[in-house]
XYZ file of N, CA, C and O in Angstrom:
716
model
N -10.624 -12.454 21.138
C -11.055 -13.033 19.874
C -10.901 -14.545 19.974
O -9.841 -15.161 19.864
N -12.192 -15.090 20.215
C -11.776 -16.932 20.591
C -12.734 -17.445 18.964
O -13.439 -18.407 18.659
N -12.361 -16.462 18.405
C -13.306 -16.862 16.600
C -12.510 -18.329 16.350
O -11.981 -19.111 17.139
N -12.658 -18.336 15.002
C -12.446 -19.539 14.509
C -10.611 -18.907 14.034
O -10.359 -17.801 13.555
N -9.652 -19.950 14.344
C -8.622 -20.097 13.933
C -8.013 -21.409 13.475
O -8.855 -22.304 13.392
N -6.515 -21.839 13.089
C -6.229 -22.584 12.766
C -4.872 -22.558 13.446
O -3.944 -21.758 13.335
N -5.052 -23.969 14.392
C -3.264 -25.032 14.553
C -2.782 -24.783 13.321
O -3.303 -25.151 12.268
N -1.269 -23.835 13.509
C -0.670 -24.243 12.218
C 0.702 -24.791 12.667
O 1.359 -24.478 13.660
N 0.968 -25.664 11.720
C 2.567 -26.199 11.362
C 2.792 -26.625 10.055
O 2.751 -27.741 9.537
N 3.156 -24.976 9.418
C 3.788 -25.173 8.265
C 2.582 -25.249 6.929
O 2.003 -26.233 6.469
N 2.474 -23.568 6.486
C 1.703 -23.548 5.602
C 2.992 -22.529 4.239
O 3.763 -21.571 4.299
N 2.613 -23.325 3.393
C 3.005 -22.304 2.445
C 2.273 -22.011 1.348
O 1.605 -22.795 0.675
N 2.456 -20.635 1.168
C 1.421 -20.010 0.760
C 1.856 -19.517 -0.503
O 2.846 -20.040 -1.016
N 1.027 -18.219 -1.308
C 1.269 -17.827 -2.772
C 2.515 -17.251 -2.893
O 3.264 -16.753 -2.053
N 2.627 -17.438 -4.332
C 4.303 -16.551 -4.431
C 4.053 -14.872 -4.080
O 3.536 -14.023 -4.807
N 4.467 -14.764 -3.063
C 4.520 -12.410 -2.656
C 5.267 -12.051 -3.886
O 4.993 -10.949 -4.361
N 6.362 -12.936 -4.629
C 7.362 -11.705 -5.578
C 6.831 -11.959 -6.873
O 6.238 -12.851 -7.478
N 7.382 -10.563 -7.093
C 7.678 -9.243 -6.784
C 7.155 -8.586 -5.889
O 6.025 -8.166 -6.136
N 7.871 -8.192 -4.297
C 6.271 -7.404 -3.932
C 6.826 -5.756 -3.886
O 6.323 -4.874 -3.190
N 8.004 -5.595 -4.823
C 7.780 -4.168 -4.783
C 9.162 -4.055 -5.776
O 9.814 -5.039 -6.127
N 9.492 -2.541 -6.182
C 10.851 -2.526 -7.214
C 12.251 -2.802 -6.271
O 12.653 -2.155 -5.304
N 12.809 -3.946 -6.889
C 13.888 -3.967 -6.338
C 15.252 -2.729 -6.379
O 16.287 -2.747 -5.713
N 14.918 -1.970 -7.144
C 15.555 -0.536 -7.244
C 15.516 0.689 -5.870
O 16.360 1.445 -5.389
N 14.107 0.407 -5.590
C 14.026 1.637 -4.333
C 13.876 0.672 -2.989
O 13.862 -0.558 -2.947
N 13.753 1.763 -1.753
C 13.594 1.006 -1.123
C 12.709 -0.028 -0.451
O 11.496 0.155 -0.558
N 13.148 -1.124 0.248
C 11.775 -2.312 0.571
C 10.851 -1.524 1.239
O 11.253 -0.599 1.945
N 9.961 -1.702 1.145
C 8.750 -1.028 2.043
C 7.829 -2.393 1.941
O 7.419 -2.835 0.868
N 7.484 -3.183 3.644
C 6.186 -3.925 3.183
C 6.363 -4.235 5.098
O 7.403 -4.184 5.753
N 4.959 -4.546 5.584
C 4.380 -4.628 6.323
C 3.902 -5.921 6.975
O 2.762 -6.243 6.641
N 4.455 -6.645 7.739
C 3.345 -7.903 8.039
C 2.765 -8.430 9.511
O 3.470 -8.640 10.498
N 1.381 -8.589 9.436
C 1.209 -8.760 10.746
C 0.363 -9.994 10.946
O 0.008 -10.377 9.831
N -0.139 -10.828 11.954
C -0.457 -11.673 12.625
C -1.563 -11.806 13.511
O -0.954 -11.392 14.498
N -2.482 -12.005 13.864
C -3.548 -12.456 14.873
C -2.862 -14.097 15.802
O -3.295 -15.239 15.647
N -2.110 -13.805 16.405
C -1.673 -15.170 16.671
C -1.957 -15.080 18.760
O -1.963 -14.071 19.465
N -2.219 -17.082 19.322
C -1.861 -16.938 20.404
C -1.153 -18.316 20.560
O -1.335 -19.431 20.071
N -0.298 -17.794 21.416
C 0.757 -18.824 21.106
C 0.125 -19.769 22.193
O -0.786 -19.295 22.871
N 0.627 -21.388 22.477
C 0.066 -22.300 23.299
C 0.920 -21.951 24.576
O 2.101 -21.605 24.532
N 0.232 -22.075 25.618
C 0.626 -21.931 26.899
C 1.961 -22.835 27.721
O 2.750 -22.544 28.620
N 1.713 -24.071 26.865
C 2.730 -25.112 27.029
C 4.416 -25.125 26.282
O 5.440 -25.656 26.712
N 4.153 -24.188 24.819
C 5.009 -23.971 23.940
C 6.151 -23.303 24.713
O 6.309 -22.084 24.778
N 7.098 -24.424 25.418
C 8.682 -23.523 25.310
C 10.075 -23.442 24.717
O 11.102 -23.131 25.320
N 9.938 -23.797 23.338
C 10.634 -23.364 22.125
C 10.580 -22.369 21.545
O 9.571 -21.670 21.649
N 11.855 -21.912 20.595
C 11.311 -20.935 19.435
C 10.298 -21.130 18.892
O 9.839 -22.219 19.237
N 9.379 -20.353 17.837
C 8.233 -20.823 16.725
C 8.695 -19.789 16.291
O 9.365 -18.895 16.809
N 8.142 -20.018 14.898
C 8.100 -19.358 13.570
C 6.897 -18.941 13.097
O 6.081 -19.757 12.667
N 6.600 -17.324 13.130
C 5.147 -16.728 12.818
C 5.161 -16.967 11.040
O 4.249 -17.572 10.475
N 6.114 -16.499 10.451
C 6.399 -16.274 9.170
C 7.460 -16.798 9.208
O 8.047 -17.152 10.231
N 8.064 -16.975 7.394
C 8.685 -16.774 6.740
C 8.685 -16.190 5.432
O 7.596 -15.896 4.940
N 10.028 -15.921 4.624
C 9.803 -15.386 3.371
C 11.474 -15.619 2.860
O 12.298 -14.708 2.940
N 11.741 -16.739 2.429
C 13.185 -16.940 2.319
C 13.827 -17.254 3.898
O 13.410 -17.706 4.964
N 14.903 -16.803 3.427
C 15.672 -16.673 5.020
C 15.495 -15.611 5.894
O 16.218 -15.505 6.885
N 14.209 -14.438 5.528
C 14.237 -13.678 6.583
C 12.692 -14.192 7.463
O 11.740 -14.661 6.840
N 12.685 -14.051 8.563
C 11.760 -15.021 9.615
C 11.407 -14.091 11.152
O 12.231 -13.539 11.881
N 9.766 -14.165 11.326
C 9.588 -13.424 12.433
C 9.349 -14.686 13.265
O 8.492 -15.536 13.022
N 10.209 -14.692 14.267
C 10.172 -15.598 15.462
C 9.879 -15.102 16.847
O 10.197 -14.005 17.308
N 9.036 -16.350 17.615
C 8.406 -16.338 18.861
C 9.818 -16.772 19.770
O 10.194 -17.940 19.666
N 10.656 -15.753 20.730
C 11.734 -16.937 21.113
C 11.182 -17.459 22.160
O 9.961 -17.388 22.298
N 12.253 -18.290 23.402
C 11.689 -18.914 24.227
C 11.611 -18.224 25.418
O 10.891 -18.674 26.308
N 12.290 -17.116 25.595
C 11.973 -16.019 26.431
C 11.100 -15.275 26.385
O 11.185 -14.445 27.290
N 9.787 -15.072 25.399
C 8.567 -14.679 24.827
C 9.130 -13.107 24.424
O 8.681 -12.016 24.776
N 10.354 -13.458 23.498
C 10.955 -12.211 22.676
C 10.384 -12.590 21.091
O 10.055 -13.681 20.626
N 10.409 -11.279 20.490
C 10.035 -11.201 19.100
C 11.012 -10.880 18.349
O 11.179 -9.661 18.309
N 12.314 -11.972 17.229
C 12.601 -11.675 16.492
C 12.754 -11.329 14.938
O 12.615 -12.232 14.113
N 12.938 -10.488 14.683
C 13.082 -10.625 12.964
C 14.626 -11.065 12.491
O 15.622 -10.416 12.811
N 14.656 -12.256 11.688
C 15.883 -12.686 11.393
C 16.627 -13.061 10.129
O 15.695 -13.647 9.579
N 17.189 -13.111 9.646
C 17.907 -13.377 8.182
C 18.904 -14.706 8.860
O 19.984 -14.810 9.443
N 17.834 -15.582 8.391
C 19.385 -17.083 8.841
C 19.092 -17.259 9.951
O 17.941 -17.236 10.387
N 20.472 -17.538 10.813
C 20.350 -17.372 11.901
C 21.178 -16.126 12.628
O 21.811 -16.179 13.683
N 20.955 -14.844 11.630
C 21.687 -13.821 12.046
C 20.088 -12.903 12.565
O 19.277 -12.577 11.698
N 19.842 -12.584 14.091
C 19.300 -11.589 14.350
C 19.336 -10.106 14.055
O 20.407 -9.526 14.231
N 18.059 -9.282 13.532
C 18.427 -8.292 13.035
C 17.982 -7.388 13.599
O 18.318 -6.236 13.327
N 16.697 -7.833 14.969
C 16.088 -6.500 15.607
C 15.237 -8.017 17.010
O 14.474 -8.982 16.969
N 15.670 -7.621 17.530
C 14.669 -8.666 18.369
C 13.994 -7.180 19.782
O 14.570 -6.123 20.037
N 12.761 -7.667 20.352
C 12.328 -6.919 21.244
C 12.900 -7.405 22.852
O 13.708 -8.330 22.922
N 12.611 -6.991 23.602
C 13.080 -7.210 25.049
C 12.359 -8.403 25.092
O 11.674 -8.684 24.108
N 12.403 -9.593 26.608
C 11.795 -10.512 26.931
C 10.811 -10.377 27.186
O 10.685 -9.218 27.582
N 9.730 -10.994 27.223
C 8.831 -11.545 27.656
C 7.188 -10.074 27.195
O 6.283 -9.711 27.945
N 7.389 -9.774 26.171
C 6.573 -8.826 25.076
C 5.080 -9.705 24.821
O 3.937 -9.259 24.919
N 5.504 -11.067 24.470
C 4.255 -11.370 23.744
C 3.853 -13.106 24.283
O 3.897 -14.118 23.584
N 3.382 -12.961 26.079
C 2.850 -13.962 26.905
C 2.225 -14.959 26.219
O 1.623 -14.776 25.160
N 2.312 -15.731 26.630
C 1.377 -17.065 25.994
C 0.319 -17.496 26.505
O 0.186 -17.558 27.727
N -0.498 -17.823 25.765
C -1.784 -18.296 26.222
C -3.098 -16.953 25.984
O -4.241 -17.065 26.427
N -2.666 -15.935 25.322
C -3.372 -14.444 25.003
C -3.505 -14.366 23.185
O -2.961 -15.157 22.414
N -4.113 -13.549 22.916
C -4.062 -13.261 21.642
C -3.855 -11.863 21.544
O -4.474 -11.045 22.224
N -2.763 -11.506 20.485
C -2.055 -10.473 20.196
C -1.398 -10.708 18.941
O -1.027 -11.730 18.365
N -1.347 -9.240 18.622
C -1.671 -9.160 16.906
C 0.236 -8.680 17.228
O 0.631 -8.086 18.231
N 1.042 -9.115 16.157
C 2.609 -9.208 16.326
C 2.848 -9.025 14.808
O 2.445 -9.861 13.998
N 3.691 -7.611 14.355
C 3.792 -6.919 13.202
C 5.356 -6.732 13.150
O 6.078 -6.343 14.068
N 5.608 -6.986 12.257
C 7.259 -6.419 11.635
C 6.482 -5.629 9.861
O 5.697 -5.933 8.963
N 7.659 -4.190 10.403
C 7.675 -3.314 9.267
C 9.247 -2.907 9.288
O 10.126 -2.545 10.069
N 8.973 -3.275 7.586
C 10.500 -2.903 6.854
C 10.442 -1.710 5.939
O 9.462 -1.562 5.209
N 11.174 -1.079 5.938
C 11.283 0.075 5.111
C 12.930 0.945 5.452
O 13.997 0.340 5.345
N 12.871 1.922 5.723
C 14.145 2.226 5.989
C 14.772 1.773 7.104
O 15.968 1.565 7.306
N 13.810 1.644 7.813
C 14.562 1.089 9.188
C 13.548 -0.647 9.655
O 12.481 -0.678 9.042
N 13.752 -1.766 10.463
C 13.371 -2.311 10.638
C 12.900 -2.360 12.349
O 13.607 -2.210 13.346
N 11.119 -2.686 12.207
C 10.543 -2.793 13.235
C 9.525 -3.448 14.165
O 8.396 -3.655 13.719
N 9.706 -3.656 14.922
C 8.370 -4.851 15.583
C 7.385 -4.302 16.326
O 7.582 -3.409 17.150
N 6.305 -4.800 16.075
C 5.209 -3.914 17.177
C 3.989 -5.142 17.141
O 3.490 -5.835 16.254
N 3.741 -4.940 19.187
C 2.989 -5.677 19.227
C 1.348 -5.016 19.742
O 1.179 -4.135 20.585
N 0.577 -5.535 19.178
C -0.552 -4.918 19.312
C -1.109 -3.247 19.073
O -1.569 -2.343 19.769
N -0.843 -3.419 18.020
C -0.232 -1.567 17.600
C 0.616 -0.539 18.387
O 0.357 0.664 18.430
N 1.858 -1.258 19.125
C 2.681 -0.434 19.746
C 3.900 -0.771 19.301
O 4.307 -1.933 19.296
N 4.652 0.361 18.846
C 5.676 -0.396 18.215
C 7.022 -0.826 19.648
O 6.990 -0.042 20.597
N 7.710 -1.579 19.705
C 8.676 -2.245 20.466
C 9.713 -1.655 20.951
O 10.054 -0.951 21.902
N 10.397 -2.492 19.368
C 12.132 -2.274 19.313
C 11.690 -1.653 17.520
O 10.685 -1.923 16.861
N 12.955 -0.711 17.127
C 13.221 -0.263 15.816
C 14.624 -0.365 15.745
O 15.228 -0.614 16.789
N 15.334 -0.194 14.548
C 16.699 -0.409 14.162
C 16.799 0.638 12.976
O 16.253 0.423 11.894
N 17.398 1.579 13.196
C 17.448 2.112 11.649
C 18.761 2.238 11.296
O 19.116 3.108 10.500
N 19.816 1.168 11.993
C 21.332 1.431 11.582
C 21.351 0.275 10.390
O 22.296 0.013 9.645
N 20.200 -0.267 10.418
C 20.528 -1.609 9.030
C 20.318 -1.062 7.840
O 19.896 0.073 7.622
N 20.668 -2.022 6.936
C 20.811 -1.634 5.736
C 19.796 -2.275 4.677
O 20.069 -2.768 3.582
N 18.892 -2.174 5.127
C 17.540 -3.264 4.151
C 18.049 -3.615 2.929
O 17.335 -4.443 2.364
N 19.121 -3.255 2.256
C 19.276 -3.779 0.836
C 19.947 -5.250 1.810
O 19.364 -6.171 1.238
N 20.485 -5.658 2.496
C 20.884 -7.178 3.278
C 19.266 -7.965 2.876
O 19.308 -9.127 2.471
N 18.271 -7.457 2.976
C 16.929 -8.115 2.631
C 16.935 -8.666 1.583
O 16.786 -9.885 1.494
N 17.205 -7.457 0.013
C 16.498 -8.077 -1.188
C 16.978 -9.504 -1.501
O 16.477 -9.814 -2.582
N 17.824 -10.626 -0.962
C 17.678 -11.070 -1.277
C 16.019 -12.584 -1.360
O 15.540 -13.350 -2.196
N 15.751 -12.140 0.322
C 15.075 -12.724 0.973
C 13.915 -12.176 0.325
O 13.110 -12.984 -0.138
N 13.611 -10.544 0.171
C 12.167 -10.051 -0.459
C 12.310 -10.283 -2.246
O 11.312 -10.214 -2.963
N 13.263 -10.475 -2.624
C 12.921 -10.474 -3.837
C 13.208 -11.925 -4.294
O 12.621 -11.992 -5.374
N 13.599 -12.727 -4.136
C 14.070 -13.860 -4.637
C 12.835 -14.647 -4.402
O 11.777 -14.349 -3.848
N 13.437 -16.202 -5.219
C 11.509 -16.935 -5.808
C 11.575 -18.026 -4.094
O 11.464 -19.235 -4.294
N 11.670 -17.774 -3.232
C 10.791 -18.314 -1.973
C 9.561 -18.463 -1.679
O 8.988 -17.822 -2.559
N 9.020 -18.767 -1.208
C 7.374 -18.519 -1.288
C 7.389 -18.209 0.339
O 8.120 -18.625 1.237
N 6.305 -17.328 0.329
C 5.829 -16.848 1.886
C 5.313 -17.950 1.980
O 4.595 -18.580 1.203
N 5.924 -18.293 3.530
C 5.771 -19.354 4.887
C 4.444 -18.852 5.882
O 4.068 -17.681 5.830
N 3.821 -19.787 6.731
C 3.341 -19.730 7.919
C 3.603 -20.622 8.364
O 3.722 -21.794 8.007
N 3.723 -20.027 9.304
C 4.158 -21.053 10.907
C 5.877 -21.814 10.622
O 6.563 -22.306 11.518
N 6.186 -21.740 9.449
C 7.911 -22.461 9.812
C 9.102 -21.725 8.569
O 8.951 -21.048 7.553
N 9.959 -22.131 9.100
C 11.217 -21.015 8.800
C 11.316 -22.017 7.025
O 10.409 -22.782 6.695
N 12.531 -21.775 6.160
C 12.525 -21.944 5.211
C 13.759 -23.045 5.316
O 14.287 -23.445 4.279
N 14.098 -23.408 6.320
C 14.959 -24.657 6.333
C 14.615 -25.499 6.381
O 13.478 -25.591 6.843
N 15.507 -27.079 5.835
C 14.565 -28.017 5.232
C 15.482 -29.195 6.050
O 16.613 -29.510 5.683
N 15.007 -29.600 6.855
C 13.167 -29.606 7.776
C 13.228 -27.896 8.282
O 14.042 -26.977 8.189
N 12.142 -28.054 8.741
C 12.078 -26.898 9.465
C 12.557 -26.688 11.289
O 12.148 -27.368 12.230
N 13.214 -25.906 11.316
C 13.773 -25.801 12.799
C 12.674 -24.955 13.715
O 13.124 -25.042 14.858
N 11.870 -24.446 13.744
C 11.001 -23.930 14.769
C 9.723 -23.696 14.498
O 9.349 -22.533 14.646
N 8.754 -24.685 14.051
C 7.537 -24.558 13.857
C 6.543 -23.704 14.662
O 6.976 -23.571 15.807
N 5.542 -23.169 14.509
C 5.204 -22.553 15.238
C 3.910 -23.143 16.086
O 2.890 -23.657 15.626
N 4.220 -22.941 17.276
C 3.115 -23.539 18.427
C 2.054 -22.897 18.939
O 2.025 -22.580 20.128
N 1.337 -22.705 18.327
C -0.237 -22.039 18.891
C -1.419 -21.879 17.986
O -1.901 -22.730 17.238
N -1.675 -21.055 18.116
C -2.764 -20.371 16.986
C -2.744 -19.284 16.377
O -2.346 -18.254 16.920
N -3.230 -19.337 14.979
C -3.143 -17.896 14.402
C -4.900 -17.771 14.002
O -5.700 -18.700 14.107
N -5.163 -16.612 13.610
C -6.682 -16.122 13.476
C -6.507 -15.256 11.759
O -7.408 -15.199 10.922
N -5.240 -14.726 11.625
C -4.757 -14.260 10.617
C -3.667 -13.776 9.841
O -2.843 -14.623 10.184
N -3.301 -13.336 9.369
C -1.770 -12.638 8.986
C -2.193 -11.730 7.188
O -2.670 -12.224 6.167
N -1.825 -10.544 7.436
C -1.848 -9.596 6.824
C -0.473 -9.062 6.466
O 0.466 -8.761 7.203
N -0.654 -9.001 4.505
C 0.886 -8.377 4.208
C 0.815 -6.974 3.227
O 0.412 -6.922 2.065
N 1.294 -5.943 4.005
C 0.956 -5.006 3.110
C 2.201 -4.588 2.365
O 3.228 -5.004 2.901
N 2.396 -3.804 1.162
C 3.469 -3.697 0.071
C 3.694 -1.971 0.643
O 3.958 -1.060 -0.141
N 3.526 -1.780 2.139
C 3.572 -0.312 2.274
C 3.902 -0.434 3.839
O 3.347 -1.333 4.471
N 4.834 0.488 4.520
C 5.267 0.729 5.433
C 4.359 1.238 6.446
O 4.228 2.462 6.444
N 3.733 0.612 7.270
C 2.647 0.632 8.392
C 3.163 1.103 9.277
O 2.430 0.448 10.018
N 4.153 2.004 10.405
C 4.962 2.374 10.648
C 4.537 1.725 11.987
O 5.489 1.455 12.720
N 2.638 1.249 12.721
C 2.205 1.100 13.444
C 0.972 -0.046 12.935
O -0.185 0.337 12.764
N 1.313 -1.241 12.757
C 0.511 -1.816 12.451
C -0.928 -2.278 12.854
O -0.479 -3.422 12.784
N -2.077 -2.445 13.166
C -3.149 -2.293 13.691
C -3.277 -3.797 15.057
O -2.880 -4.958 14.964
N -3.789 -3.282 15.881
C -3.834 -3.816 17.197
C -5.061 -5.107 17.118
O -5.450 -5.425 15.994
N -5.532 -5.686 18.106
C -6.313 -7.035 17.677
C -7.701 -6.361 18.181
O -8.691 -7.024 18.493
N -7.619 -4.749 18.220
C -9.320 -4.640 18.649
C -9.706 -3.570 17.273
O -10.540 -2.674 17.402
N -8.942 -3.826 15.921
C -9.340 -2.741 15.153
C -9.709 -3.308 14.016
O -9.279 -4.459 13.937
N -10.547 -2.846 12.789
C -11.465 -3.388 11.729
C -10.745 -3.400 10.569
O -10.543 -2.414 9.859
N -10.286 -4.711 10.340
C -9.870 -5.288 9.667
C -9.798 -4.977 7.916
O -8.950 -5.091 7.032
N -11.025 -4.586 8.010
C -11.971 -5.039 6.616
C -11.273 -4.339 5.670
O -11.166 -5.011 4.644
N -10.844 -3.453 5.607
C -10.695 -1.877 4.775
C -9.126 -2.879 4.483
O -8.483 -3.154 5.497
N -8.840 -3.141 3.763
C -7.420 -4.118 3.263
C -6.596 -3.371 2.117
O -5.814 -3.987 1.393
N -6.867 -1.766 1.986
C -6.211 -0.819 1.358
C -4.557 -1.078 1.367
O -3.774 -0.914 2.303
N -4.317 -1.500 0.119
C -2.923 -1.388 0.199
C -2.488 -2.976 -0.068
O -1.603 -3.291 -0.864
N -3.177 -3.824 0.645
C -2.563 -5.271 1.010
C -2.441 -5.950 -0.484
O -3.012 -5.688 -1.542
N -1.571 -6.817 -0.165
C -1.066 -8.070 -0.938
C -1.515 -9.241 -1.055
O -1.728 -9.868 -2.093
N -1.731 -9.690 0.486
C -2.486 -10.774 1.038
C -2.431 -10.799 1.791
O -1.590 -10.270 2.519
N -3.596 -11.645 2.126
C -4.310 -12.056 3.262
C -5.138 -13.411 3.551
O -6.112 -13.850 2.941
N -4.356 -14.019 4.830
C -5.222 -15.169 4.893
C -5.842 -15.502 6.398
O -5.104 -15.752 7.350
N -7.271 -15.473 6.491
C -7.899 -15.567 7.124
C -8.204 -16.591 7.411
O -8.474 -17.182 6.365
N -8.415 -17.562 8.692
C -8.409 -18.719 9.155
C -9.953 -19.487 9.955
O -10.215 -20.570 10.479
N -10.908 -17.836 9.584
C -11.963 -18.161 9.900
C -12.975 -18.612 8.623
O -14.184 -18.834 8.695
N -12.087 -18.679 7.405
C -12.775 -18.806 5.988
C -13.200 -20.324 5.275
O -12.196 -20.993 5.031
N -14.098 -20.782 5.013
C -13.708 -21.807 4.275
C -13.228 -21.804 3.300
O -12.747 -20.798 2.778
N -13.239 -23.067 2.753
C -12.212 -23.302 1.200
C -13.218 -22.925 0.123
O -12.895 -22.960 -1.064
C-alpha cells in the first residue's frame, strides 16, 4: 500500500470518552496502517490515550504501556522497518498485540480495571506521541490509518483486507482524505 499517507508527529485527535461503561469490562480495539522509517532507531509512539501508549521499541518490539510501566510487549524484531503493516492492540479481558492479523503476545494475568483510568478519563486520543509534555517518543514513519473499535477484535484485520464495512467503530482517521 504506497497510497497516500501522512508524516506524523503528534496529532491529537477527538475526545474517544466515554468509549464504553466504566462499570463492565473495557472492551475496545485499535489498529494502525503504519510503516515505520528505515532510518528510525528510537522508540515511537503509534498511539496514545492518557498514559496508556502503543509503542514501536528500538528493537522493532511492540509495546502496550501505562507510564512507563510495560504491560504486554511482543518479542524483538515483529514489526521491520521500512514495510507496511497494520499493528493492533485489543483490550478486553486480557490484553493483546497483533501484527497484521496475527495475534503476537497476550496477557490475561492483568487486571484491565489498572486501565480505566487511562480509558475513561478526559485525555484526548493521541497519534504519533505519548501524553507527556513534551513528548518522549514521537513517532517516525508513516501511517495510512488507525482504526478504533468500542469492541474486542480478538484478531484485528491485516493490511490486505477491506476496510470499508467500519461496523462497530468509533473512529477513524484516514490519511488518504482531504479536509
Amino acid at each position: 500500500d504506497d497510497g497516500a499517507c501522512a508524516g506524523v508527529y503528534g496529532l491529537v485527535c477527538a475526545d474517544l470518552v466515554p468509549l464504553a461503561n466504566p462499570e463492565a469490562t473495557p472492551e475496545i480495539t485499535v489498529d494502525a496502517s503504519i510503516h515505520l522509517d528505515a532510518t528510525c532507531d528510537g522508540a515511537c509512539t503509534v498511539w496514545s490515550l492518557g498514559e496508556l501508549s502503543l509503542t514501536v521499541e528500538p528493537d522493532q518490539s511492540v509495546s502496550l504501556r501505562v507510564g512507563d510501566a510495560t504491560l504486554v510487549q511482543t518479542p524483538p524484531g515483529v514489526l521491520p522497518r521500512g514495510q507496511w503493516l497494520v499493528v493492533g492492540a485489543v483490550i478486553s479481558s486480557s490484553i493483546s498485540i497483533c501484527v497484521d492479523g496475527v495475534m503476537v503476545v497476550k496477557n490475561s494475568q492483568l487486571s484491565t480495571q489498572d486501565l480505566y483510568p487511562c480509558l475513561y478519563g478526559q485525555e484526548p486520543f493521541r497519534i504519533g506521541v505519548d501524553s507527556a509534555n513534551p513528548p518522549r517518543s514521537p513517532f517516525c514513519g508513516f501511517m495510512s490509518e488507525i482504526r478504533v473499535w468500542q469492541s474486542a477484535d480478538p484478531t484485528p484485520p491485516g493490511r490486505n483486507v477491506d476496510t470499508s464495512d467500519m461496523h462497530g467503530a468509533v473512529a477513524r482517521w484516514r490519511f488518504d482524505e482531504g479536509a
